[in-house]
Amino acid sequence: MKRQNHSMITEFILIGFSNLGDLQILLFFIFLTVYLSTLMANATIMTVIRLDRTLHTAMYFFLFVLSCSETCYTLVIVPKMLSNLLATVPSISFWGCAAQLYFFVGLACTNCFLIAVMGYDRYVAICNPLNYTLIVSRATCVQLVLASSLCGFLISGVVSLLVFSVPFCASNRIDHFFCDIFPVLKLGCTDTNLKEMAIFFLSILVLLVPFVLIFVSYVFIVSTILRISSVEGQRKAFATCASHLTVVAIHYGCASFIYLRPTSLYSSGQDSLVAVTYTVITPLLNPVVYTLRNKEVKTALRKVLSRYSFPKAV
């Protein structure tokens, strides 16, 4: 029966921006500019970290992986969104929708875990500096990244199975600009309450648990910093955490607003605006925040630019 219902829908229509009329052209150029800036910013961060040996530490290894993950994250959503803004019928195939949701959720979960890992790195660096290199070794860094990715895509597989095991026989019009969990689930023609509850508990696991761990880490971090006698030492310690805290607030704030609430409170217009923030804006903010608020990265960027800039003509 499910096969028969699935075969009735071969594509979905993404109507998230359909009511904007001619504004879609303006949005296309705005989002294209932000998208290209995101690719350039993340590529710059990864290049600088790769080329400057002073940044070959655990903190910047995690930042390198996060930038790479954010780049892949935007590739899953933005190119299709841009093409649909110019299309007469903004559509996506059934299996294209399934693949988009799987990789979107997998990369989003991976990013959540990576940001939590970066919080753990800051905790060890400030609260246990003498054993930092022993605890956060290169092998440990690789293992933490692999564990984050594995957990992220395992959860994504479960979510995708929950969503696409629902028979779709009512409509193929998704009230969103990409294949997100709840807009797709709303199209099911059977009761989805149990599936929504399961996804809610998975959202708690992905969002609330890492956030609580980050919060506890920063309680210890702040306690340790306040015991530093030097004001300059305190300032430097707080500065190393400021970028990470900014990313935590933006990332977990937007995601929690969408996924940690009952589906009865879903509002397509409001949620699409928030979704634009975490799919288009946030991937650009991460490298900008880490560049503008981090002296080491700014210094390394200047060194790389001076090293590889073309010689002036005589």
mmCIF file of C-alpha atoms in Angstrom:
data_model
loop_
_atom_site.group_PDB
_atom_site.id
_atom_site.type_symbol
_atom_site.label_atom_id
_atom_site.label_comp_id
_atom_site.label_asym_id
_atom_site.label_seq_id
_atom_site.Cartn_x
_atom_site.Cartn_y
_atom_site.Cartn_z
ATOM 1 C CA MET A 1 0.000 0.000 0.000
ATOM 2 C CA LYS A 2 2.829 2.386 0.862
ATOM 3 C CA ARG A 3 4.525 1.741 -2.460
ATOM 4 C CA GLN A 4 1.318 2.549 -4.237
ATOM 5 C CA ASN A 5 0.868 5.810 -2.303
ATOM 6 C CA HIS A 6 4.496 6.805 -2.847
ATOM 7 C CA SER A 7 4.202 6.172 -6.569
ATOM 8 C CA MET A 8 1.353 8.693 -6.732
ATOM 9 C CA ILE A 9 3.819 11.509 -5.975
ATOM 10 C CA THR A 10 6.942 11.714 -8.109
ATOM 11 C CA GLU A 11 7.810 15.318 -7.264
ATOM 12 C CA PHE A 12 7.051 18.035 -4.723
ATOM 13 C CA ILE A 13 6.277 21.713 -5.344
ATOM 14 C CA LEU A 14 8.141 24.066 -2.989
ATOM 15 C CA ILE A 15 5.846 27.065 -2.474
ATOM 16 C CA GLY A 16 7.797 28.846 0.278
ATOM 17 C CA PHE A 17 8.527 31.928 -1.856
ATOM 18 C CA SER A 18 5.737 31.577 -4.425
ATOM 19 C CA ASN A 19 3.607 34.369 -2.962
ATOM 20 C CA LEU A 20 6.389 36.969 -3.291
ATOM 21 C CA GLY A 21 5.932 37.555 -7.028
ATOM 22 C CA ASP A 22 8.590 39.804 -8.573
ATOM 23 C CA LEU A 23 10.446 40.001 -5.261
ATOM 24 C CA GLN A 24 11.785 36.525 -6.032
ATOM 25 C CA ILE A 25 14.216 38.053 -8.545
ATOM 26 C CA LEU A 26 15.548 40.424 -5.885
ATOM 27 C CA LEU A 27 15.808 37.547 -3.403
ATOM 28 C CA PHE A 28 17.706 35.518 -6.002
ATOM 29 C CA PHE A 29 20.459 38.141 -6.270
ATOM 30 C CA ILE A 30 20.571 38.740 -2.499
ATOM 31 C CA PHE A 31 20.842 35.021 -1.713
ATOM 32 C CA LEU A 32 23.332 34.461 -4.547
ATOM 33 C CA THR A 33 25.569 37.222 -3.134
ATOM 34 C CA VAL A 34 25.356 35.777 0.389
ATOM 35 C CA TYR A 35 25.965 32.247 -0.943
ATOM 36 C CA LEU A 36 29.089 33.219 -2.898
ATOM 37 C CA SER A 37 30.329 35.198 0.107
ATOM 38 C CA THR A 38 29.780 32.124 2.297
ATOM 39 C CA LEU A 39 31.768 29.907 -0.044
ATOM 40 C CA MET A 40 34.607 32.448 -0.223
ATOM 41 C CA ALA A 41 34.649 33.058 3.546
ATOM 42 C CA ASN A 42 34.706 29.377 4.466
ATOM 43 C CA ALA A 43 37.285 28.627 1.762
ATOM 44 C CA THR A 44 39.434 31.448 3.146
ATOM 45 C CA ILE A 45 39.188 30.113 6.707
ATOM 46 C CA MET A 46 40.107 26.576 5.593
ATOM 47 C CA THR A 47 42.993 27.812 3.416
ATOM 48 C CA VAL A 48 44.475 29.990 6.151
ATOM 49 C CA ILE A 49 44.253 27.191 8.722
ATOM 50 C CA ARG A 50 45.848 24.772 6.264
ATOM 51 C CA LEU A 51 48.727 27.083 5.277
ATOM 52 C CA ASP A 52 49.636 28.720 8.599
ATOM 53 C CA ARG A 53 51.414 26.336 10.967
ATOM 54 C CA THR A 54 50.583 28.451 14.034
ATOM 55 C CA LEU A 55 46.948 27.445 13.535
ATOM 56 C CA HIS A 56 47.690 23.705 13.482
ATOM 57 C CA THR A 57 46.045 23.176 16.869
ATOM 58 C CA ALA A 58 42.947 21.287 18.005
ATOM 59 C CA MET A 59 40.821 24.445 18.178
ATOM 60 C CA TYR A 60 41.495 25.368 14.570
ATOM 61 C CA PHE A 61 41.264 21.768 13.390
ATOM 62 C CA PHE A 62 37.671 21.751 14.674
ATOM 63 C CA LEU A 63 37.066 25.147 13.054
ATOM 64 C CA PHE A 64 38.418 23.777 9.754
ATOM 65 C CA VAL A 65 36.030 20.813 9.920
ATOM 66 C CA LEU A 66 33.105 23.082 10.888
ATOM 67 C CA SER A 67 33.802 25.370 7.922
ATOM 68 C CA CYS A 68 33.952 22.363 5.602
ATOM 69 C CA SER A 69 30.684 21.020 7.032
ATOM 70 C CA GLU A 70 28.988 24.434 6.730
ATOM 71 C CA THR A 71 30.059 24.635 3.085
ATOM 72 C CA CYS A 72 28.504 21.239 2.342
ATOM 73 C CA TYR A 73 25.423 22.285 4.330
ATOM 74 C CA THR A 74 24.824 25.292 2.062
ATOM 75 C CA LEU A 75 25.437 23.177 -1.060
ATOM 76 C CA VAL A 76 22.540 20.935 -0.038
ATOM 77 C CA ILE A 77 20.023 23.801 0.253
ATOM 78 C CA VAL A 78 21.011 26.999 -1.532
ATOM 79 C CA PRO A 79 21.679 25.992 -5.197
ATOM 80 C CA LYS A 80 18.249 24.332 -5.485
ATOM 81 C CA MET A 81 16.628 27.267 -3.723
ATOM 82 C CA LEU A 82 18.249 29.703 -6.174
ATOM 83 C CA SER A 83 17.139 27.723 -9.217
ATOM 84 C CA ASN A 84 13.587 27.512 -7.855
ATOM 85 C CA LEU A 85 13.454 31.288 -7.362
ATOM 86 C CA LEU A 86 13.832 31.629 -11.147
ATOM 87 C CA ALA A 87 11.683 28.615 -12.074
ATOM 88 C CA THR A 88 8.084 28.845 -13.246
ATOM 89 C CA VAL A 89 7.266 25.792 -11.128
ATOM 90 C CA PRO A 90 9.635 25.463 -8.110
ATOM 91 C CA SER A 91 9.778 21.679 -7.929
ATOM 92 C CA ILE A 92 12.011 18.912 -6.595
ATOM 93 C CA SER A 93 11.782 15.191 -7.309
ATOM 94 C CA PHE A 94 10.619 12.762 -4.619
ATOM 95 C CA TRP A 95 14.048 11.170 -4.260
ATOM 96 C CA GLY A 96 15.753 14.551 -4.582
ATOM 97 C CA CYS A 97 13.643 15.732 -1.658
ATOM 98 C CA ALA A 98 14.560 12.624 0.366
ATOM 99 C CA ALA A 99 18.266 13.123 -0.360
ATOM 100 C CA GLN A 100 18.081 16.837 0.487
ATOM 101 C CA LEU A 101 16.406 16.151 3.835
ATOM 102 C CA TYR A 102 18.868 13.351 4.677
ATOM 103 C CA PHE A 103 22.000 15.427 4.016
ATOM 104 C CA PHE A 104 20.508 18.598 5.517
ATOM 105 C CA VAL A 105 19.634 16.874 8.800
ATOM 106 C CA GLY A 106 22.890 14.882 8.827
ATOM 107 C CA LEU A 107 25.089 17.955 8.370
ATOM 108 C CA ALA A 108 22.988 20.052 10.774
ATOM 109 C CA CYS A 109 23.293 17.384 13.506
ATOM 110 C CA THR A 110 27.019 17.042 12.814
ATOM 111 C CA ASN A 111 27.437 20.816 13.225
ATOM 112 C CA CYS A 112 25.586 20.727 16.560
ATOM 113 C CA PHE A 113 27.905 18.029 17.864
ATOM 114 C CA LEU A 114 30.999 19.778 16.468
ATOM 115 C CA ILE A 115 30.100 23.020 18.228
ATOM 116 C CA ALA A 116 29.713 21.048 21.471
ATOM 117 C CA VAL A 117 33.120 19.423 20.872
ATOM 118 C CA MET A 118 34.621 22.897 20.387
ATOM 119 C CA GLY A 119 33.150 23.848 23.769
ATOM 120 C CA TYR A 120 34.854 20.825 25.331
ATOM 121 C CA ASP A 121 38.118 21.896 23.691
ATOM 122 C CA ARG A 122 37.821 25.371 25.273
ATOM 123 C CA TYR A 123 37.008 23.783 28.645
ATOM 124 C CA VAL A 124 40.161 21.635 28.610
ATOM 125 C CA ALA A 125 42.334 24.486 27.307
ATOM 126 C CA ILE A 126 41.305 26.875 30.088
ATOM 127 C CA CYS A 127 40.510 24.558 33.007
ATOM 128 C CA ASN A 128 43.264 21.970 32.472
ATOM 129 C CA PRO A 129 45.964 23.682 30.363
ATOM 130 C CA LEU A 130 48.878 21.561 31.618
ATOM 131 C CA ASN A 131 47.319 18.368 30.269
ATOM 132 C CA TYR A 132 45.704 19.973 27.214
ATOM 133 C CA THR A 133 47.925 18.403 24.546
ATOM 134 C CA LEU A 134 47.651 15.021 26.254
ATOM 135 C CA ILE A 135 43.847 15.078 26.550
ATOM 136 C CA VAL A 136 43.052 16.745 23.225
ATOM 137 C CA SER A 137 45.569 14.853 21.112
ATOM 138 C CA ARG A 138 45.461 14.629 17.327
ATOM 139 C CA ALA A 139 43.966 11.126 17.502
ATOM 140 C CA THR A 140 41.305 12.330 19.952
ATOM 141 C CA CYS A 141 40.399 15.229 17.635
ATOM 142 C CA VAL A 142 39.920 12.876 14.680
ATOM 143 C CA GLN A 143 37.874 10.469 16.800
ATOM 144 C CA LEU A 144 35.615 13.291 18.052
ATOM 145 C CA VAL A 145 35.009 14.531 14.512
ATOM 146 C CA LEU A 146 34.258 11.027 13.228
ATOM 147 C CA ALA A 147 31.925 10.379 16.171
ATOM 148 C CA SER A 148 30.103 13.681 15.526
ATOM 149 C CA SER A 149 29.627 12.835 11.846
ATOM 150 C CA LEU A 150 28.591 9.233 12.514
ATOM 151 C CA CYS A 151 26.029 10.228 15.163
ATOM 152 C CA GLY A 152 24.743 13.050 12.964
ATOM 153 C CA PHE A 153 24.099 10.868 9.936
ATOM 154 C CA LEU A 154 22.724 7.961 11.981
ATOM 155 C CA ILE A 155 20.134 10.324 13.463
ATOM 156 C CA SER A 156 19.475 11.717 9.992
ATOM 157 C CA GLY A 157 18.848 8.198 8.684
ATOM 158 C CA VAL A 158 16.283 7.576 11.438
ATOM 159 C CA VAL A 159 14.558 10.929 10.789
ATOM 160 C CA SER A 160 14.467 10.348 7.013
ATOM 161 C CA LEU A 161 12.982 6.893 7.538
ATOM 162 C CA LEU A 162 10.316 8.321 9.863
ATOM 163 C CA VAL A 163 9.389 11.072 7.403
ATOM 164 C CA PHE A 164 9.404 9.123 4.145
ATOM 165 C CA SER A 165 7.721 6.016 5.512
ATOM 166 C CA VAL A 166 4.566 8.139 5.664
ATOM 167 C CA PRO A 167 2.196 7.601 2.697
ATOM 168 C CA PHE A 168 1.817 10.825 0.689
ATOM 169 C CA CYS A 169 -1.511 10.871 -1.071
ATOM 170 C CA ALA A 170 -3.120 14.213 -0.237
ATOM 171 C CA SER A 171 -0.915 16.922 -1.746
ATOM 172 C CA ASN A 172 2.577 17.451 -3.134
ATOM 173 C CA ARG A 173 2.841 21.154 -2.222
ATOM 174 C CA ILE A 174 5.452 21.760 0.498
ATOM 175 C CA ASP A 175 4.883 25.059 2.289
ATOM 176 C CA HIS A 176 8.599 25.790 2.519
ATOM 177 C CA PHE A 177 11.551 26.594 0.245
ATOM 178 C CA PHE A 178 13.319 23.265 0.874
ATOM 179 C CA CYS A 179 12.492 19.779 2.146
ATOM 180 C CA ASP A 180 12.466 20.322 5.888
ATOM 181 C CA ILE A 181 11.152 17.743 8.363
ATOM 182 C CA PHE A 182 7.798 19.061 9.488
ATOM 183 C CA PRO A 183 6.631 20.700 6.224
ATOM 184 C CA VAL A 184 7.138 17.335 4.461
ATOM 185 C CA LEU A 185 5.602 15.351 7.313
ATOM 186 C CA LYS A 186 2.461 17.535 7.139
ATOM 187 C CA LEU A 187 1.717 16.081 3.691
ATOM 188 C CA GLY A 188 1.179 12.583 5.076
ATOM 189 C CA CYS A 189 -2.361 11.243 4.920
ATOM 190 C CA THR A 190 -2.058 9.148 8.099
ATOM 191 C CA ASP A 191 -1.680 10.108 11.754
ATOM 192 C CA THR A 192 1.908 11.309 12.303
ATOM 193 C CA ASN A 193 1.747 12.094 16.047
ATOM 194 C CA LEU A 194 4.029 9.214 17.070
ATOM 195 C CA LYS A 195 6.566 10.116 14.383
ATOM 196 C CA GLU A 196 6.485 13.775 15.442
ATOM 197 C CA MET A 197 7.061 12.741 19.062
ATOM 198 C CA ALA A 198 10.025 10.549 18.065
ATOM 199 C CA ILE A 199 11.541 13.403 16.031
ATOM 200 C CA PHE A 200 10.977 15.779 18.966
ATOM 201 C CA PHE A 201 12.946 13.486 21.310
ATOM 202 C CA LEU A 202 15.718 13.214 18.711
ATOM 203 C CA SER A 203 15.755 17.022 18.525
ATOM 204 C CA ILE A 204 16.238 17.148 22.291
ATOM 205 C CA LEU A 205 19.166 14.746 21.931
ATOM 206 C CA VAL A 206 20.757 16.846 19.176
ATOM 207 C CA LEU A 207 20.047 20.347 20.501
ATOM 208 C CA LEU A 208 19.307 20.382 24.204
ATOM 209 C CA VAL A 209 21.841 17.805 25.429
ATOM 210 C CA PRO A 210 24.875 19.414 23.683
ATOM 211 C CA PHE A 211 23.676 22.874 24.743
ATOM 212 C CA VAL A 212 23.472 21.788 28.399
ATOM 213 C CA LEU A 213 26.986 20.291 28.142
ATOM 214 C CA ILE A 214 28.267 23.558 26.638
ATOM 215 C CA PHE A 215 26.544 25.537 29.409
ATOM 216 C CA VAL A 216 28.119 23.366 32.132
ATOM 217 C CA SER A 217 31.525 23.683 30.442
ATOM 218 C CA TYR A 218 31.268 27.467 30.464
ATOM 219 C CA VAL A 219 30.261 27.511 34.137
ATOM 220 C CA PHE A 220 33.622 25.854 34.891
ATOM 221 C CA ILE A 221 35.394 28.066 32.324
ATOM 222 C CA VAL A 222 34.069 31.320 33.831
ATOM 223 C CA SER A 223 34.858 30.080 37.339
ATOM 224 C CA THR A 224 38.449 29.353 36.275
ATOM 225 C CA ILE A 225 38.870 32.672 34.447
ATOM 226 C CA LEU A 226 37.659 34.675 37.443
ATOM 227 C CA ARG A 227 40.419 33.069 39.540
ATOM 228 C CA ILE A 228 43.085 34.444 37.185
ATOM 229 C CA SER A 229 44.799 37.317 39.017
ATOM 230 C CA SER A 230 45.823 39.222 35.878
ATOM 231 C CA VAL A 231 43.149 41.384 34.233
ATOM 232 C CA GLU A 232 44.939 40.964 30.908
ATOM 233 C CA GLY A 233 44.912 37.192 31.386
ATOM 234 C CA GLN A 234 41.189 37.278 32.075
ATOM 235 C CA ARG A 235 40.589 39.411 28.974
ATOM 236 C CA LYS A 236 42.535 37.014 26.747
ATOM 237 C CA ALA A 237 40.737 33.981 28.160
ATOM 238 C CA PHE A 238 37.313 35.544 27.613
ATOM 239 C CA ALA A 239 38.339 36.604 24.097
ATOM 240 C CA THR A 240 39.131 33.005 23.116
ATOM 241 C CA CYS A 241 35.585 31.988 24.096
ATOM 242 C CA ALA A 242 33.665 34.953 22.639
ATOM 243 C CA SER A 243 33.604 33.646 19.051
ATOM 244 C CA HIS A 244 32.425 30.200 20.114
ATOM 245 C CA LEU A 245 29.687 31.627 22.353
ATOM 246 C CA THR A 246 28.412 33.802 19.490
ATOM 247 C CA VAL A 247 28.162 30.787 17.187
ATOM 248 C CA VAL A 248 26.448 28.755 19.944
ATOM 249 C CA ALA A 249 23.820 31.461 20.488
ATOM 250 C CA ILE A 250 23.012 31.835 16.786
ATOM 251 C CA HIS A 251 23.111 28.156 15.872
ATOM 252 C CA TYR A 252 21.242 26.648 18.801
ATOM 253 C CA GLY A 253 18.853 29.594 19.078
ATOM 254 C CA CYS A 254 17.491 29.312 15.529
ATOM 255 C CA ALA A 255 17.381 25.513 15.489
ATOM 256 C CA SER A 256 15.653 25.318 18.887
ATOM 257 C CA PHE A 257 12.978 27.780 17.765
ATOM 258 C CA ILE A 258 12.040 25.482 14.869
ATOM 259 C CA TYR A 259 12.513 21.972 16.246
ATOM 260 C CA LEU A 260 11.911 22.205 20.010
ATOM 261 C CA ARG A 261 8.234 23.165 19.921
ATOM 262 C CA PRO A 262 4.916 21.532 19.074
ATOM 263 C CA THR A 263 4.083 21.301 15.356
ATOM 264 C CA SER A 264 0.742 22.967 16.135
ATOM 265 C CA LEU A 265 2.691 26.237 16.520
ATOM 266 C CA TYR A 266 4.137 25.943 13.003
ATOM 267 C CA SER A 267 3.813 29.191 10.997
ATOM 268 C CA SER A 268 5.018 28.965 7.401
ATOM 269 C CA GLY A 269 5.921 32.652 6.986
ATOM 270 C CA GLN A 270 7.688 33.055 10.320
ATOM 271 C CA ASP A 271 9.441 29.695 10.102
ATOM 272 C CA SER A 272 10.638 30.343 6.552
ATOM 273 C CA LEU A 273 12.247 33.569 7.772
ATOM 274 C CA VAL A 274 14.019 31.727 10.605
ATOM 275 C CA ALA A 275 14.988 28.949 8.162
ATOM 276 C CA VAL A 276 16.607 31.543 5.866
ATOM 277 C CA THR A 277 18.681 32.616 8.875
ATOM 278 C CA TYR A 278 20.069 29.165 9.680
ATOM 279 C CA THR A 279 20.434 27.931 6.089
ATOM 280 C CA VAL A 280 21.732 31.071 4.355
ATOM 281 C CA ILE A 281 22.909 33.638 6.922
ATOM 282 C CA THR A 282 24.457 31.523 9.717
ATOM 283 C CA PRO A 283 26.965 29.671 7.460
ATOM 284 C CA LEU A 284 28.324 33.119 6.507
ATOM 285 C CA LEU A 285 28.337 34.444 10.081
ATOM 286 C CA ASN A 286 30.490 31.590 11.419
ATOM 287 C CA PRO A 287 33.669 32.410 9.425
ATOM 288 C CA VAL A 288 33.042 36.160 9.774
ATOM 289 C CA VAL A 289 32.719 35.891 13.566
ATOM 290 C CA TYR A 290 35.807 33.701 13.895
ATOM 291 C CA THR A 291 37.803 36.044 11.653
ATOM 292 C CA LEU A 292 36.750 39.403 13.081
ATOM 293 C CA ARG A 293 36.870 38.365 16.751
ATOM 294 C CA ASN A 294 40.035 36.273 16.598
ATOM 295 C CA LYS A 295 43.443 37.953 16.512
ATOM 296 C CA GLU A 296 45.296 34.730 15.658
ATOM 297 C CA VAL A 297 43.174 34.147 12.552
ATOM 298 C CA LYS A 298 43.487 37.798 11.464
ATOM 299 C CA THR A 299 47.257 37.693 11.923
ATOM 300 C CA ALA A 300 47.527 34.400 10.027
ATOM 301 C CA LEU A 301 45.331 35.788 7.220
ATOM 302 C CA ARG A 302 47.614 38.803 6.818
ATOM 303 C CA LYS A 303 50.677 36.523 6.760
ATOM 304 C CA VAL A 304 49.152 34.252 4.115
ATOM 305 C CA LEU A 305 48.059 37.206 1.966
ATOM 306 C CA SER A 306 51.526 38.819 2.162
ATOM 307 C CA ARG A 307 53.226 35.488 1.429
ATOM 308 C CA TYR A 308 51.166 34.650 -1.634
ATOM 309 C CA SER A 309 50.460 38.143 -2.993
ATOM 310 C CA PHE A 310 51.924 39.012 -6.374
ATOM 311 C CA PRO A 311 55.116 41.120 -6.337
ATOM 312 C CA LYS A 312 54.684 44.753 -7.263
ATOM 313 C CA ALA A 313 55.775 45.780 -10.714
ATOM 314 C CA VAL A 314 58.953 47.819 -10.826
#
